[in-house]
Amino acid sequence: MRKLFTAMAASAALLAAGAAAPAWSADEEVSWKVGSPVGPNDPTTLNMQEVAEQVAARTGGKFKIEIVPLETIGFKNIDELRVLKQGVLDAVYLVPYYLSRDEPLLAAMMPHGALIDPNDNLKIKDVQYEIAKEILEGDKWQLKMIAPAPFGALSEIVAVTTTPVNSLEGLRKLKFRHFTKAGLQAFNELGVSTQVIPSSELYLALQTGVLDGSVYGPTYLKSQSIHEVACCYAYIGAFTASYPFSLVSTQKAWEALPADYQKVLVEVNTEMNAKSWEGWATGADEKAADAFLAEKGMQKLEPFPLADREAIQAAMFKVWAEEAEKIGPKAVENMNRIIEALKSGKSAS
């Protein structure tokens, strides 16, 4: 399955790249400020920087994009939609699960940790993008969902801890962190004392004992130097790579952008999204992270027992259903669309 997807993603990227050298009709210089919901050194922000560099190169330097981590201008990751509506930035790289405060429907996607088999992402990714587009471009927000965005190409999430732990029973003795609201609720229901803090604060929290562990991704352990403040990590579930990570702007900013530049922006993000999926399929980044962390003395423990992972999945689905009921009929309808896609067994290409 993953080999097939890799080949298809690579072919799509090559075709897009071959079409990415248009003759310019737009001569004006344009500058955009685009928000990142994560810190300056996060792999996602670095992916965005690469997008900006490619856009500049393909437009002869005329379309300049400055990537602005929201925390550097006094905002939090949960403020992405407000930043757009207030006109602070031209666009943002939107991460849906941060947005439960302002748009609960966006946050009501498949929760991280609810999939045990990473390949199930391929069954639900298209429907999740469809739902996000309907929400963002609808009457409430009237935004422009420009293109699928690059993302951290992860298939696994791990529990990283300051003492060796690879079971739910062990986690119940720790102060733990999850990066989503659903994860917070599910782990608390499982008896694990859990909180949500920004990724940029995780290093200090582990260093000072504010936290004893966190759900995270192996590549992020490397990029955030978490090996300096934690000893161990263990596989705890599948990363939901099928979230609709997207570049989103106001309609006004999009319509003011010359058509040539629109085309380049869509192409570059689409190509890099395909590259992300290719990396996800091969697991190359995670293997490299494992090697790096082993060299730094971090211990990769045996995975959490299957019974524990099934318990986590059940808790995630329970929280998901409860939250959808609270949000309303549309959230329940969207949840059922995703579950139906998961049950159908048809993988997206």
PDB file of N, CA and C in Angstrom, residues 181-260:
ATOM      1  N   LYS A 181      -6.969  18.802  22.237  1.00  0.00           N
ATOM      2  CA  LYS A 181      -8.006  18.787  23.263  1.00  0.00           C
ATOM      3  C   LYS A 181      -8.576  17.387  23.435  1.00  0.00           C
ATOM      4  N   ALA A 182      -8.798  16.682  22.323  1.00  0.00           N
ATOM      5  CA  ALA A 182      -9.341  15.323  22.406  1.00  0.00           C
ATOM      6  C   ALA A 182      -8.383  14.407  23.159  1.00  0.00           C
ATOM      7  N   GLY A 183      -7.093  14.554  22.879  1.00  0.00           N
ATOM      8  CA  GLY A 183      -6.102  13.753  23.582  1.00  0.00           C
ATOM      9  C   GLY A 183      -6.084  14.049  25.070  1.00  0.00           C
ATOM     10  N   LEU A 184      -6.169  15.331  25.410  1.00  0.00           N
ATOM     11  CA  LEU A 184      -6.240  15.738  26.817  1.00  0.00           C
ATOM     12  C   LEU A 184      -7.395  15.032  27.518  1.00  0.00           C
ATOM     13  N   GLN A 185      -8.576  15.094  26.926  1.00  0.00           N
ATOM     14  CA  GLN A 185      -9.761  14.514  27.553  1.00  0.00           C
ATOM     15  C   GLN A 185      -9.665  12.987  27.624  1.00  0.00           C
ATOM     16  N   ALA A 186      -9.192  12.370  26.541  1.00  0.00           N
ATOM     17  CA  ALA A 186      -9.135  10.913  26.502  1.00  0.00           C
ATOM     18  C   ALA A 186      -8.148  10.373  27.532  1.00  0.00           C
ATOM     19  N   PHE A 187      -6.976  10.972  27.610  1.00  0.00           N
ATOM     20  CA  PHE A 187      -5.980  10.469  28.558  1.00  0.00           C
ATOM     21  C   PHE A 187      -6.400  10.750  29.996  1.00  0.00           C
ATOM     22  N   ASN A 188      -7.041  11.886  30.238  1.00  0.00           N
ATOM     23  CA  ASN A 188      -7.561  12.131  31.582  1.00  0.00           C
ATOM     24  C   ASN A 188      -8.610  11.093  31.960  1.00  0.00           C
ATOM     25  N   GLU A 189      -9.467  10.708  30.995  1.00  0.00           N
ATOM     26  CA  GLU A 189     -10.466   9.676  31.269  1.00  0.00           C
ATOM     27  C   GLU A 189      -9.819   8.322  31.563  1.00  0.00           C
ATOM     28  N   LEU A 190      -8.631   8.118  31.011  1.00  0.00           N
ATOM     29  CA  LEU A 190      -7.899   6.871  31.255  1.00  0.00           C
ATOM     30  C   LEU A 190      -7.078   6.934  32.540  1.00  0.00           C
ATOM     31  N   GLY A 191      -7.211   8.034  33.279  1.00  0.00           N
ATOM     32  CA  GLY A 191      -6.522   8.153  34.564  1.00  0.00           C
ATOM     33  C   GLY A 191      -5.127   8.724  34.486  1.00  0.00           C
ATOM     34  N   VAL A 192      -4.780   9.338  33.348  1.00  0.00           N
ATOM     35  CA  VAL A 192      -3.465   9.956  33.184  1.00  0.00           C
ATOM     36  C   VAL A 192      -3.619  11.463  33.354  1.00  0.00           C
ATOM     37  N   SER A 193      -2.890  12.047  34.295  1.00  0.00           N
ATOM     38  CA  SER A 193      -2.963  13.490  34.547  1.00  0.00           C
ATOM     39  C   SER A 193      -2.341  14.234  33.376  1.00  0.00           C
ATOM     40  N   THR A 194      -3.188  14.873  32.554  1.00  0.00           N
ATOM     41  CA  THR A 194      -2.758  15.388  31.257  1.00  0.00           C
ATOM     42  C   THR A 194      -3.139  16.847  31.092  1.00  0.00           C
ATOM     43  N   GLN A 195      -2.275  17.600  30.424  1.00  0.00           N
ATOM     44  CA  GLN A 195      -2.541  18.993  30.096  1.00  0.00           C
ATOM     45  C   GLN A 195      -2.078  19.270  28.672  1.00  0.00           C
ATOM     46  N   VAL A 196      -2.508  20.412  28.140  1.00  0.00           N
ATOM     47  CA  VAL A 196      -2.067  20.840  26.814  1.00  0.00           C
ATOM     48  C   VAL A 196      -1.215  22.088  26.970  1.00  0.00           C
ATOM     49  N   ILE A 197       0.013  22.047  26.436  1.00  0.00           N
ATOM     50  CA  ILE A 197       0.856  23.234  26.378  1.00  0.00           C
ATOM     51  C   ILE A 197       1.448  23.321  24.984  1.00  0.00           C
ATOM     52  N   PRO A 198       1.857  24.522  24.515  1.00  0.00           N
ATOM     53  CA  PRO A 198       2.463  24.649  23.190  1.00  0.00           C
ATOM     54  C   PRO A 198       3.755  23.846  23.081  1.00  0.00           C
ATOM     55  N   SER A 199       4.055  23.384  21.874  1.00  0.00           N
ATOM     56  CA  SER A 199       5.272  22.600  21.654  1.00  0.00           C
ATOM     57  C   SER A 199       6.523  23.387  22.005  1.00  0.00           C
ATOM     58  N   SER A 200       6.469  24.716  21.837  1.00  0.00           N
ATOM     59  CA  SER A 200       7.641  25.551  22.117  1.00  0.00           C
ATOM     60  C   SER A 200       7.993  25.578  23.603  1.00  0.00           C
ATOM     61  N   GLU A 201       7.040  25.159  24.473  1.00  0.00           N
ATOM     62  CA  GLU A 201       7.279  25.175  25.916  1.00  0.00           C
ATOM     63  C   GLU A 201       7.625  23.793  26.469  1.00  0.00           C
ATOM     64  N   LEU A 202       7.619  22.771  25.601  1.00  0.00           N
ATOM     65  CA  LEU A 202       7.792  21.403  26.081  1.00  0.00           C
ATOM     66  C   LEU A 202       9.179  21.169  26.658  1.00  0.00           C
ATOM     67  N   TYR A 203      10.217  21.659  26.011  1.00  0.00           N
ATOM     68  CA  TYR A 203      11.596  21.435  26.482  1.00  0.00           C
ATOM     69  C   TYR A 203      11.741  21.914  27.920  1.00  0.00           C
ATOM     70  N   LEU A 204      11.343  23.155  28.175  1.00  0.00           N
ATOM     71  CA  LEU A 204      11.490  23.734  29.511  1.00  0.00           C
ATOM     72  C   LEU A 204      10.624  22.998  30.531  1.00  0.00           C
ATOM     73  N   ALA A 205       9.423  22.603  30.120  1.00  0.00           N
ATOM     74  CA  ALA A 205       8.520  21.906  31.038  1.00  0.00           C
ATOM     75  C   ALA A 205       9.112  20.565  31.477  1.00  0.00           C
ATOM     76  N   LEU A 206       9.744  19.850  30.552  1.00  0.00           N
ATOM     77  CA  LEU A 206      10.392  18.581  30.905  1.00  0.00           C
ATOM     78  C   LEU A 206      11.658  18.829  31.727  1.00  0.00           C
ATOM     79  N   GLN A 207      12.373  19.859  31.387  1.00  0.00           N
ATOM     80  CA  GLN A 207      13.621  20.177  32.081  1.00  0.00           C
ATOM     81  C   GLN A 207      13.377  20.551  33.545  1.00  0.00           C
ATOM     82  N   THR A 208      12.296  21.256  33.805  1.00  0.00           N
ATOM     83  CA  THR A 208      12.014  21.768  35.148  1.00  0.00           C
ATOM     84  C   THR A 208      11.090  20.878  35.964  1.00  0.00           C
ATOM     85  N   GLY A 209      10.584  19.804  35.374  1.00  0.00           N
ATOM     86  CA  GLY A 209       9.700  18.908  36.097  1.00  0.00           C
ATOM     87  C   GLY A 209       8.248  19.321  36.107  1.00  0.00           C
ATOM     88  N   VAL A 210       7.909  20.361  35.345  1.00  0.00           N
ATOM     89  CA  VAL A 210       6.503  20.711  35.195  1.00  0.00           C
ATOM     90  C   VAL A 210       5.753  19.556  34.537  1.00  0.00           C
ATOM     91  N   LEU A 211       6.437  18.877  33.615  1.00  0.00           N
ATOM     92  CA  LEU A 211       5.918  17.669  32.981  1.00  0.00           C
ATOM     93  C   LEU A 211       6.926  16.543  33.132  1.00  0.00           C
ATOM     94  N   ASP A 212       6.416  15.309  33.117  1.00  0.00           N
ATOM     95  CA  ASP A 212       7.281  14.125  33.122  1.00  0.00           C
ATOM     96  C   ASP A 212       7.257  13.403  31.779  1.00  0.00           C
ATOM     97  N   GLY A 213       6.325  13.812  30.881  1.00  0.00           N
ATOM     98  CA  GLY A 213       6.231  13.132  29.599  1.00  0.00           C
ATOM     99  C   GLY A 213       5.239  13.806  28.680  1.00  0.00           C
ATOM    100  N   SER A 214       5.248  13.360  27.429  1.00  0.00           N
ATOM    101  CA  SER A 214       4.376  13.971  26.428  1.00  0.00           C
ATOM    102  C   SER A 214       4.163  13.031  25.263  1.00  0.00           C
ATOM    103  N   VAL A 215       2.998  13.148  24.631  1.00  0.00           N
ATOM    104  CA  VAL A 215       2.807  12.564  23.300  1.00  0.00           C
ATOM    105  C   VAL A 215       3.518  13.482  22.309  1.00  0.00           C
ATOM    106  N   TYR A 216       4.280  12.896  21.388  1.00  0.00           N
ATOM    107  CA  TYR A 216       5.034  13.707  20.418  1.00  0.00           C
ATOM    108  C   TYR A 216       5.382  12.831  19.229  1.00  0.00           C
ATOM    109  N   GLY A 217       6.134  13.381  18.282  1.00  0.00           N
ATOM    110  CA  GLY A 217       6.599  12.624  17.134  1.00  0.00           C
ATOM    111  C   GLY A 217       8.115  12.485  17.174  1.00  0.00           C
ATOM    112  N   PRO A 218       8.674  11.362  16.702  1.00  0.00           N
ATOM    113  CA  PRO A 218      10.123  11.157  16.764  1.00  0.00           C
ATOM    114  C   PRO A 218      10.934  12.276  16.110  1.00  0.00           C
ATOM    115  N   THR A 219      10.457  12.792  14.968  1.00  0.00           N
ATOM    116  CA  THR A 219      11.221  13.852  14.304  1.00  0.00           C
ATOM    117  C   THR A 219      11.235  15.131  15.131  1.00  0.00           C
ATOM    118  N   TYR A 220      10.157  15.358  15.894  1.00  0.00           N
ATOM    119  CA  TYR A 220      10.095  16.543  16.745  1.00  0.00           C
ATOM    120  C   TYR A 220      10.997  16.394  17.965  1.00  0.00           C
ATOM    121  N   LEU A 221      11.181  15.174  18.439  1.00  0.00           N
ATOM    122  CA  LEU A 221      12.141  14.945  19.521  1.00  0.00           C
ATOM    123  C   LEU A 221      13.529  15.395  19.087  1.00  0.00           C
ATOM    124  N   LYS A 222      13.849  15.119  17.831  1.00  0.00           N
ATOM    125  CA  LYS A 222      15.152  15.513  17.293  1.00  0.00           C
ATOM    126  C   LYS A 222      15.245  17.022  17.118  1.00  0.00           C
ATOM    127  N   SER A 223      14.254  17.619  16.440  1.00  0.00           N
ATOM    128  CA  SER A 223      14.335  19.046  16.110  1.00  0.00           C
ATOM    129  C   SER A 223      14.267  19.936  17.341  1.00  0.00           C
ATOM    130  N   GLN A 224      13.571  19.473  18.395  1.00  0.00           N
ATOM    131  CA  GLN A 224      13.429  20.265  19.615  1.00  0.00           C
ATOM    132  C   GLN A 224      14.456  19.879  20.688  1.00  0.00           C
ATOM    133  N   SER A 225      15.412  19.009  20.319  1.00  0.00           N
ATOM    134  CA  SER A 225      16.483  18.588  21.250  1.00  0.00           C
ATOM    135  C   SER A 225      15.921  17.995  22.543  1.00  0.00           C
ATOM    136  N   ILE A 226      14.811  17.269  22.436  1.00  0.00           N
ATOM    137  CA  ILE A 226      14.171  16.710  23.619  1.00  0.00           C
ATOM    138  C   ILE A 226      15.043  15.632  24.263  1.00  0.00           C
ATOM    139  N   HIS A 227      15.975  15.077  23.496  1.00  0.00           N
ATOM    140  CA  HIS A 227      16.886  14.082  24.072  1.00  0.00           C
ATOM    141  C   HIS A 227      17.715  14.656  25.221  1.00  0.00           C
ATOM    142  N   GLU A 228      17.817  15.965  25.293  1.00  0.00           N
ATOM    143  CA  GLU A 228      18.587  16.594  26.361  1.00  0.00           C
ATOM    144  C   GLU A 228      17.838  16.592  27.696  1.00  0.00           C
ATOM    145  N   VAL A 229      16.510  16.420  27.658  1.00  0.00           N
ATOM    146  CA  VAL A 229      15.706  16.542  28.883  1.00  0.00           C
ATOM    147  C   VAL A 229      14.809  15.327  29.132  1.00  0.00           C
ATOM    148  N   ALA A 230      14.913  14.300  28.304  1.00  0.00           N
ATOM    149  CA  ALA A 230      14.120  13.080  28.480  1.00  0.00           C
ATOM    150  C   ALA A 230      14.993  11.881  28.130  1.00  0.00           C
ATOM    151  N   CYS A 231      14.618  10.730  28.676  1.00  0.00           N
ATOM    152  CA  CYS A 231      15.476   9.555  28.488  1.00  0.00           C
ATOM    153  C   CYS A 231      14.966   8.579  27.445  1.00  0.00           C
ATOM    154  N   CYS A 232      13.629   8.557  27.244  1.00  0.00           N
ATOM    155  CA  CYS A 232      13.059   7.397  26.566  1.00  0.00           C
ATOM    156  C   CYS A 232      11.817   7.757  25.765  1.00  0.00           C
ATOM    157  N   TYR A 233      11.499   6.894  24.813  1.00  0.00           N
ATOM    158  CA  TYR A 233      10.231   7.054  24.099  1.00  0.00           C
ATOM    159  C   TYR A 233       9.757   5.699  23.599  1.00  0.00           C
ATOM    160  N   ALA A 234       8.417   5.606  23.387  1.00  0.00           N
ATOM    161  CA  ALA A 234       7.809   4.341  22.966  1.00  0.00           C
ATOM    162  C   ALA A 234       6.603   4.626  22.092  1.00  0.00           C
ATOM    163  N   TYR A 235       6.407   3.788  21.086  1.00  0.00           N
ATOM    164  CA  TYR A 235       5.262   3.919  20.176  1.00  0.00           C
ATOM    165  C   TYR A 235       3.955   3.786  20.945  1.00  0.00           C
ATOM    166  N   ILE A 236       3.045   4.754  20.714  1.00  0.00           N
ATOM    167  CA  ILE A 236       1.778   4.747  21.447  1.00  0.00           C
ATOM    168  C   ILE A 236       0.565   4.787  20.517  1.00  0.00           C
ATOM    169  N   GLY A 237       0.773   5.071  19.223  1.00  0.00           N
ATOM    170  CA  GLY A 237      -0.349   5.109  18.292  1.00  0.00           C
ATOM    171  C   GLY A 237       0.037   5.703  16.954  1.00  0.00           C
ATOM    172  N   ALA A 238      -0.929   5.735  16.037  1.00  0.00           N
ATOM    173  CA  ALA A 238      -0.697   6.259  14.692  1.00  0.00           C
ATOM    174  C   ALA A 238      -0.961   7.755  14.652  1.00  0.00           C
ATOM    175  N   PHE A 239      -0.065   8.485  14.025  1.00  0.00           N
ATOM    176  CA  PHE A 239      -0.255   9.913  13.790  1.00  0.00           C
ATOM    177  C   PHE A 239      -1.363  10.094  12.746  1.00  0.00           C
ATOM    178  N   THR A 240      -2.287  11.011  13.008  1.00  0.00           N
ATOM    179  CA  THR A 240      -3.333  11.279  12.035  1.00  0.00           C
ATOM    180  C   THR A 240      -2.799  12.243  10.980  1.00  0.00           C
ATOM    181  N   ALA A 241      -2.094  11.689  10.008  1.00  0.00           N
ATOM    182  CA  ALA A 241      -1.510  12.504   8.942  1.00  0.00           C
ATOM    183  C   ALA A 241      -2.562  13.053   7.993  1.00  0.00           C
ATOM    184  N   SER A 242      -3.783  12.507   8.084  1.00  0.00           N
ATOM    185  CA  SER A 242      -4.847  12.893   7.154  1.00  0.00           C
ATOM    186  C   SER A 242      -5.591  14.152   7.574  1.00  0.00           C
ATOM    187  N   TYR A 243      -5.124  14.827   8.628  1.00  0.00           N
ATOM    188  CA  TYR A 243      -5.725  16.118   8.958  1.00  0.00           C
ATOM    189  C   TYR A 243      -5.602  17.063   7.765  1.00  0.00           C
ATOM    190  N   PRO A 244      -6.589  17.925   7.538  1.00  0.00           N
ATOM    191  CA  PRO A 244      -6.520  18.861   6.400  1.00  0.00           C
ATOM    192  C   PRO A 244      -5.621  20.067   6.677  1.00  0.00           C
ATOM    193  N   PHE A 245      -4.307  19.805   6.804  1.00  0.00           N
ATOM    194  CA  PHE A 245      -3.342  20.893   6.945  1.00  0.00           C
ATOM    195  C   PHE A 245      -3.373  21.711   5.652  1.00  0.00           C
ATOM    196  N   SER A 246      -3.596  23.023   5.753  1.00  0.00           N
ATOM    197  CA  SER A 246      -3.863  23.812   4.550  1.00  0.00           C
ATOM    198  C   SER A 246      -3.312  25.228   4.668  1.00  0.00           C
ATOM    199  N   LEU A 247      -2.959  25.790   3.519  1.00  0.00           N
ATOM    200  CA  LEU A 247      -2.654  27.215   3.429  1.00  0.00           C
ATOM    201  C   LEU A 247      -3.968  27.946   3.183  1.00  0.00           C
ATOM    202  N   VAL A 248      -4.292  28.885   4.068  1.00  0.00           N
ATOM    203  CA  VAL A 248      -5.590  29.568   4.031  1.00  0.00           C
ATOM    204  C   VAL A 248      -5.370  31.069   4.095  1.00  0.00           C
ATOM    205  N   SER A 249      -6.095  31.810   3.259  1.00  0.00           N
ATOM    206  CA  SER A 249      -5.982  33.270   3.244  1.00  0.00           C
ATOM    207  C   SER A 249      -7.379  33.890   3.293  1.00  0.00           C
ATOM    208  N   THR A 250      -7.415  35.207   3.428  1.00  0.00           N
ATOM    209  CA  THR A 250      -8.681  35.910   3.234  1.00  0.00           C
ATOM    210  C   THR A 250      -8.980  35.939   1.733  1.00  0.00           C
ATOM    211  N   GLN A 251     -10.250  36.038   1.394  1.00  0.00           N
ATOM    212  CA  GLN A 251     -10.621  36.163  -0.017  1.00  0.00           C
ATOM    213  C   GLN A 251     -10.003  37.425  -0.622  1.00  0.00           C
ATOM    214  N   LYS A 252      -9.949  38.506   0.170  1.00  0.00           N
ATOM    215  CA  LYS A 252      -9.399  39.767  -0.314  1.00  0.00           C
ATOM    216  C   LYS A 252      -7.937  39.626  -0.698  1.00  0.00           C
ATOM    217  N   ALA A 253      -7.142  38.987   0.161  1.00  0.00           N
ATOM    218  CA  ALA A 253      -5.720  38.802  -0.131  1.00  0.00           C
ATOM    219  C   ALA A 253      -5.531  37.902  -1.356  1.00  0.00           C
ATOM    220  N   TRP A 254      -6.353  36.867  -1.453  1.00  0.00           N
ATOM    221  CA  TRP A 254      -6.230  35.947  -2.586  1.00  0.00           C
ATOM    222  C   TRP A 254      -6.578  36.634  -3.899  1.00  0.00           C
ATOM    223  N   GLU A 255      -7.677  37.368  -3.910  1.00  0.00           N
ATOM    224  CA  GLU A 255      -8.119  38.026  -5.144  1.00  0.00           C
ATOM    225  C   GLU A 255      -7.162  39.135  -5.579  1.00  0.00           C
ATOM    226  N   ALA A 256      -6.427  39.728  -4.643  1.00  0.00           N
ATOM    227  CA  ALA A 256      -5.466  40.780  -4.983  1.00  0.00           C
ATOM    228  C   ALA A 256      -4.153  40.224  -5.516  1.00  0.00           C
ATOM    229  N   LEU A 257      -3.950  38.922  -5.365  1.00  0.00           N
ATOM    230  CA  LEU A 257      -2.707  38.294  -5.801  1.00  0.00           C
ATOM    231  C   LEU A 257      -2.770  38.017  -7.300  1.00  0.00           C
ATOM    232  N   PRO A 258      -1.765  38.469  -8.088  1.00  0.00           N
ATOM    233  CA  PRO A 258      -1.773  38.203  -9.529  1.00  0.00           C
ATOM    234  C   PRO A 258      -1.951  36.712  -9.838  1.00  0.00           C
ATOM    235  N   ALA A 259      -2.638  36.417 -10.922  1.00  0.00           N
ATOM    236  CA  ALA A 259      -2.984  35.040 -11.259  1.00  0.00           C
ATOM    237  C   ALA A 259      -1.759  34.144 -11.372  1.00  0.00           C
ATOM    238  N   ASP A 260      -0.654  34.677 -11.916  1.00  0.00           N
ATOM    239  CA  ASP A 260       0.568  33.879 -12.033  1.00  0.00           C
ATOM    240  C   ASP A 260       1.080  33.465 -10.660  1.00  0.00           C
TER     241      ASP A 260
END
